[in-house]
mmCIF file of C-alpha atoms in Angstrom:
data_model
loop_
_atom_site.group_PDB
_atom_site.id
_atom_site.type_symbol
_atom_site.label_atom_id
_atom_site.label_comp_id
_atom_site.label_asym_id
_atom_site.label_seq_id
_atom_site.Cartn_x
_atom_site.Cartn_y
_atom_site.Cartn_z
ATOM 1 C CA MET A 1 119.481 121.899 84.945
ATOM 2 C CA GLY A 2 116.594 119.623 85.902
ATOM 3 C CA SER A 3 116.934 120.211 89.639
ATOM 4 C CA LYS A 4 117.286 123.965 89.100
ATOM 5 C CA ASN A 5 114.073 124.027 87.046
ATOM 6 C CA LYS A 6 112.287 122.030 89.708
ATOM 7 C CA GLN A 7 113.401 124.422 92.439
ATOM 8 C CA LYS A 8 112.317 127.364 90.291
ATOM 9 C CA ARG A 9 108.840 125.823 90.004
ATOM 10 C CA PHE A 10 108.676 125.245 93.752
ATOM 11 C CA ASN A 11 109.647 128.854 94.381
ATOM 12 C CA GLU A 12 107.059 130.189 91.942
ATOM 13 C CA ASN A 13 104.352 127.917 93.383
ATOM 14 C CA ALA A 14 104.938 129.606 96.723
ATOM 15 C CA THR A 15 103.950 132.959 95.206
ATOM 16 C CA PHE A 16 100.596 131.771 93.826
ATOM 17 C CA PRO A 17 97.593 132.521 96.071
ATOM 18 C CA HIS A 18 95.770 129.566 94.480
ATOM 19 C CA VAL A 19 98.404 127.013 95.576
ATOM 20 C CA PHE A 20 98.166 125.512 99.070
ATOM 21 C CA GLN A 21 101.139 123.642 100.503
ATOM 22 C CA PRO A 22 100.444 122.629 104.119
ATOM 23 C CA THR A 23 103.055 120.588 105.964
ATOM 24 C CA ARG A 24 102.234 117.030 106.999
ATOM 25 C CA GLU A 25 102.311 118.249 110.602
ATOM 26 C CA GLU A 26 99.667 120.884 109.852
ATOM 27 C CA ILE A 27 97.442 118.211 108.352
ATOM 28 C CA VAL A 28 98.005 115.285 110.709
ATOM 29 C CA GLU A 29 98.837 116.797 114.091
ATOM 30 C CA GLU A 30 96.871 120.020 113.858
ATOM 31 C CA GLU A 31 93.400 120.873 112.592
ATOM 32 C CA TYR A 32 94.071 122.045 109.051
ATOM 33 C CA LYS A 33 92.949 125.668 109.006
ATOM 34 C CA MET A 34 91.231 125.409 105.615
ATOM 35 C CA LYS A 35 89.307 122.232 106.448
ATOM 36 C CA GLY A 36 85.615 122.746 105.746
ATOM 37 C CA ASN A 37 86.256 126.339 104.743
ATOM 38 C CA LEU A 38 87.743 126.388 101.250
ATOM 39 C CA ASN A 39 84.696 127.691 99.416
ATOM 40 C CA LYS A 40 84.082 130.488 101.888
ATOM 41 C CA ALA A 41 87.695 131.441 102.595
ATOM 42 C CA PHE A 42 89.274 131.084 99.155
ATOM 43 C CA PHE A 43 86.654 130.828 96.421
ATOM 44 C CA LYS A 44 84.278 133.086 98.371
ATOM 45 C CA ASN A 45 81.122 131.370 97.127
ATOM 46 C CA ASP A 46 78.975 128.293 97.698
ATOM 47 C CA ASN A 47 79.511 126.678 94.306
ATOM 48 C CA PRO A 48 79.988 122.886 94.087
ATOM 49 C CA LEU A 49 83.492 121.761 95.082
ATOM 50 C CA VAL A 50 85.223 119.253 92.798
ATOM 51 C CA LEU A 51 88.571 117.523 93.437
ATOM 52 C CA GLU A 52 91.003 115.929 91.013
ATOM 53 C CA LEU A 53 93.170 113.426 92.881
ATOM 54 C CA GLY A 54 96.670 112.814 91.552
ATOM 55 C CA CYS A 55 96.243 115.748 89.165
ATOM 56 C CA GLY A 56 99.735 115.591 87.619
ATOM 57 C CA LYS A 57 100.269 118.720 85.534
ATOM 58 C CA GLY A 58 96.752 119.905 86.336
ATOM 59 C CA GLU A 59 95.486 119.686 82.761
ATOM 60 C CA TYR A 60 92.149 118.134 83.687
ATOM 61 C CA SER A 61 91.505 120.448 86.628
ATOM 62 C CA VAL A 62 92.091 123.521 84.482
ATOM 63 C CA ALA A 63 90.032 122.211 81.563
ATOM 64 C CA LEU A 64 87.124 121.278 83.822
ATOM 65 C CA ALA A 65 87.269 124.715 85.457
ATOM 66 C CA LYS A 66 87.014 126.356 82.039
ATOM 67 C CA LYS A 67 84.087 124.138 81.038
ATOM 68 C CA PHE A 68 82.209 124.593 84.316
ATOM 69 C CA PRO A 69 82.733 128.181 85.530
ATOM 70 C CA ASN A 70 80.049 127.769 88.211
ATOM 71 C CA LYS A 71 81.983 125.021 89.976
ATOM 72 C CA ASN A 72 85.184 125.214 92.045
ATOM 73 C CA PHE A 73 88.038 122.820 91.288
ATOM 74 C CA ILE A 74 91.062 121.734 93.319
ATOM 75 C CA GLY A 75 93.839 119.629 91.810
ATOM 76 C CA ILE A 76 95.710 117.596 94.411
ATOM 77 C CA ASP A 77 99.139 116.018 93.992
ATOM 78 C CA LEU A 78 102.206 115.496 96.132
ATOM 79 C CA LYS A 79 104.516 116.637 93.341
ATOM 80 C CA GLY A 80 104.321 120.402 93.186
ATOM 81 C CA ALA A 81 106.801 120.598 90.321
ATOM 82 C CA ARG A 82 104.212 118.811 88.194
ATOM 83 C CA PHE A 83 101.106 120.836 88.936
ATOM 84 C CA PHE A 84 103.174 124.009 88.560
ATOM 85 C CA PHE A 85 102.181 123.982 84.880
ATOM 86 C CA GLY A 86 98.477 124.051 85.704
ATOM 87 C CA ALA A 87 99.019 126.635 88.429
ATOM 88 C CA LYS A 88 100.952 128.836 86.001
ATOM 89 C CA GLU A 89 98.154 128.622 83.432
ATOM 90 C CA VAL A 90 95.611 129.590 86.090
ATOM 91 C CA ASP A 91 97.748 132.572 87.047
ATOM 92 C CA ASN A 92 98.193 133.707 83.444
ATOM 93 C CA ALA A 93 94.489 133.339 82.649
ATOM 94 C CA LYS A 94 93.399 134.934 85.941
ATOM 95 C CA MET A 95 91.038 132.040 86.606
ATOM 96 C CA GLU A 96 89.171 132.249 89.888
ATOM 97 C CA ASN A 97 87.553 128.810 90.182
ATOM 98 C CA VAL A 98 90.579 126.518 90.348
ATOM 99 C CA ALA A 99 93.310 125.928 92.923
ATOM 100 C CA PHE A 100 96.000 123.358 93.666
ATOM 101 C CA LEU A 101 96.907 121.554 96.859
ATOM 102 C CA ARG A 102 100.194 119.772 97.522
ATOM 103 C CA ALA A 103 99.441 116.789 99.763
ATOM 104 C CA GLN A 104 99.231 113.011 99.947
ATOM 105 C CA ILE A 105 95.922 111.549 98.800
ATOM 106 C CA GLU A 106 95.966 109.290 101.878
ATOM 107 C CA LEU A 107 95.361 112.399 104.018
ATOM 108 C CA ILE A 108 92.365 113.681 102.100
ATOM 109 C CA ASP A 109 89.885 113.051 104.913
ATOM 110 C CA LYS A 110 92.043 115.187 107.193
ATOM 111 C CA ILE A 111 92.128 118.051 104.703
ATOM 112 C CA PHE A 112 88.443 118.213 103.801
ATOM 113 C CA ALA A 113 85.494 118.102 106.166
ATOM 114 C CA LYS A 114 82.590 115.693 106.167
ATOM 115 C CA ASN A 115 80.173 116.414 103.281
ATOM 116 C CA GLU A 116 82.386 119.213 101.945
ATOM 117 C CA VAL A 117 83.008 117.807 98.449
ATOM 118 C CA ASP A 118 80.519 117.373 95.600
ATOM 119 C CA GLU A 119 82.556 115.334 93.136
ATOM 120 C CA ILE A 120 85.902 113.549 92.744
ATOM 121 C CA TRP A 121 87.898 112.878 89.581
ATOM 122 C CA ILE A 122 90.681 110.289 89.389
ATOM 123 C CA THR A 123 92.409 110.636 86.034
ATOM 124 C CA PHE A 124 94.988 108.154 84.781
ATOM 125 C CA PRO A 125 96.241 106.972 88.180
ATOM 126 C CA ASP A 126 99.107 104.528 88.545
ATOM 127 C CA PRO A 127 97.272 101.156 88.508
ATOM 128 C CA GLN A 128 99.772 99.689 91.002
ATOM 129 C CA ILE A 129 99.499 96.281 89.346
ATOM 130 C CA LYS A 130 101.927 94.442 91.639
ATOM 131 C CA TYR A 131 100.152 92.756 94.555
ATOM 132 C CA LYS A 132 102.437 94.323 97.167
ATOM 133 C CA ARG A 133 101.380 97.735 95.852
ATOM 134 C CA THR A 134 97.642 97.040 96.174
ATOM 135 C CA LYS A 135 97.201 99.360 99.164
ATOM 136 C CA HIS A 136 98.357 102.287 97.019
ATOM 137 C CA ARG A 137 95.690 101.639 94.359
ATOM 138 C CA MET A 138 93.366 104.653 94.510
ATOM 139 C CA THR A 139 90.112 102.694 94.354
ATOM 140 C CA THR A 140 90.683 100.205 97.171
ATOM 141 C CA GLU A 141 88.052 100.077 99.922
ATOM 142 C CA PRO A 142 90.194 102.137 102.353
ATOM 143 C CA PHE A 143 90.460 104.919 99.753
ATOM 144 C CA LEU A 144 86.746 104.709 98.974
ATOM 145 C CA ALA A 145 86.008 105.032 102.703
ATOM 146 C CA ARG A 146 88.027 108.261 102.796
ATOM 147 C CA TYR A 147 86.193 109.597 99.765
ATOM 148 C CA LYS A 148 82.814 108.749 101.277
ATOM 149 C CA THR A 149 83.668 110.758 104.398
ATOM 150 C CA ILE A 150 84.254 113.995 102.510
ATOM 151 C CA LEU A 151 81.645 113.551 99.770
ATOM 152 C CA LYS A 152 78.111 114.850 100.070
ATOM 153 C CA GLU A 153 75.345 112.251 100.027
ATOM 154 C CA THR A 154 74.788 112.937 96.333
ATOM 155 C CA GLY A 155 78.529 112.991 95.597
ATOM 156 C CA THR A 156 80.061 110.972 92.776
ATOM 157 C CA VAL A 157 83.489 109.632 91.797
ATOM 158 C CA ASN A 158 84.848 109.530 88.228
ATOM 159 C CA LEU A 159 87.658 107.183 87.167
ATOM 160 C CA LYS A 160 89.253 107.709 83.756
ATOM 161 C CA THR A 161 92.142 105.407 82.897
ATOM 162 C CA ASP A 162 94.034 103.728 80.081
ATOM 163 C CA SER A 163 94.603 100.671 82.289
ATOM 164 C CA GLU A 164 92.263 97.759 81.537
ATOM 165 C CA PHE A 165 93.495 96.231 84.786
ATOM 166 C CA MET A 166 92.515 99.300 86.838
ATOM 167 C CA HIS A 167 89.133 99.500 85.107
ATOM 168 C CA GLY A 168 88.360 95.817 85.674
ATOM 169 C CA TYR A 169 89.640 95.793 89.243
ATOM 170 C CA THR A 170 87.575 98.844 90.183
ATOM 171 C CA LEU A 171 84.421 97.637 88.456
ATOM 172 C CA GLY A 172 84.663 94.264 90.186
ATOM 173 C CA LEU A 173 85.256 95.866 93.574
ATOM 174 C CA LEU A 174 82.330 98.262 93.150
ATOM 175 C CA HIS A 175 79.896 95.523 92.170
ATOM 176 C CA GLY A 176 81.162 93.175 94.865
ATOM 177 C CA ALA A 177 80.803 95.762 97.627
ATOM 178 C CA GLY A 178 77.387 96.986 96.501
ATOM 179 C CA HIS A 179 78.449 100.465 95.415
ATOM 180 C CA GLU A 180 76.330 102.123 92.721
ATOM 181 C CA VAL A 181 77.859 102.157 89.246
ATOM 182 C CA LEU A 182 76.173 105.013 87.378
ATOM 183 C CA TYR A 183 78.053 104.582 84.096
ATOM 184 C CA SER A 184 80.794 102.334 82.785
ATOM 185 C CA ASN A 185 82.524 102.258 79.412
ATOM 186 C CA HIS A 186 85.578 100.185 78.453
ATOM 187 C CA ASP A 187 86.339 102.254 75.339
ATOM 188 C CA ILE A 188 84.893 105.777 75.490
ATOM 189 C CA TYR A 189 85.995 106.852 72.018
ATOM 190 C CA ARG A 190 84.389 103.875 70.286
ATOM 191 C CA GLN A 191 81.245 103.460 72.390
ATOM 192 C CA GLU A 192 78.557 106.138 72.559
ATOM 193 C CA GLY A 193 77.214 107.692 75.729
ATOM 194 C CA ALA A 194 80.278 108.997 77.574
ATOM 195 C CA PRO A 195 79.793 112.438 79.235
ATOM 196 C CA GLU A 196 81.088 115.375 77.198
ATOM 197 C CA GLU A 197 83.778 116.282 79.724
ATOM 198 C CA VAL A 198 85.178 112.754 79.469
ATOM 199 C CA ILE A 199 85.752 112.779 75.722
ATOM 200 C CA GLU A 200 86.252 116.502 75.099
ATOM 201 C CA ILE A 201 89.086 116.879 77.623
ATOM 202 C CA GLN A 202 92.311 115.016 76.891
ATOM 203 C CA THR A 203 95.613 115.134 78.727
ATOM 204 C CA TYR A 204 98.925 115.139 76.876
ATOM 205 C CA TYR A 205 99.561 111.484 77.705
ATOM 206 C CA GLU A 206 96.005 110.527 76.789
ATOM 207 C CA SER A 207 96.519 111.910 73.285
ATOM 208 C CA GLN A 208 99.622 109.737 73.022
ATOM 209 C CA TYR A 209 97.657 106.655 74.116
ATOM 210 C CA LEU A 210 95.039 107.404 71.475
ATOM 211 C CA ALA A 211 97.732 107.807 68.820
ATOM 212 C CA VAL A 212 98.683 104.150 69.332
ATOM 213 C CA ASP A 213 95.019 103.081 69.448
ATOM 214 C CA LYS A 214 94.951 102.361 73.174
ATOM 215 C CA ALA A 215 91.462 102.188 74.687
ATOM 216 C CA ILE A 216 90.495 104.744 77.343
ATOM 217 C CA THR A 217 88.006 103.582 79.977
ATOM 218 C CA PHE A 218 85.653 105.447 82.304
ATOM 219 C CA ILE A 219 83.524 104.664 85.355
ATOM 220 C CA LYS A 220 81.196 107.031 87.255
ATOM 221 C CA PHE A 221 79.965 105.736 90.605
ATOM 222 C CA LYS A 222 78.514 106.522 94.017
ATOM 223 C CA ILE A 223 79.886 105.047 97.218
ATOM 224 C CA LYS A 224 77.269 103.332 99.342
#
């Protein structure tokens, strides 16, 4: 039943105009046709473009799009069966400022053009704690270099996580490399000052973390 449901989601994703599923060949070996052109070609406006990397079910992308109707949001994840739920909600609600893209995060600088993106959200990523998995950690210098390429000069990155390890690792890396930390909080629901969209929007798993009194952390930063 599980595999049938997954295939059903894949099939329905293919019918949504707000879901993009380029092949790796289209991204790596060819010039991706939407690169540098998403606002004009799909959203048909010049509103700020915001990405959520590793968007999972798309809960944060959809919630942000509802809160900020004058911004465009794209949730990105390799697992289309996951973001199907967000894509379905967008379809049902007829939302016009949110889309989803099925792709590897490692290819982001081949999908988006230089200075195309205004803001990036990374919400509850796998902290990849084991040393041999370090290169897959989404705030390593190689990842930050990719983000810097596509971000505008004023662009920012937001990291929201339940992992104290990920929070500490990222904060140390940012300070050590001279990046600009705009805001940092190791427990956003106990310490004042967190942006509204950080505490007002909660994913399903985040609510479970809070139910067992697990701290949620947040960092907002600019890449030098």
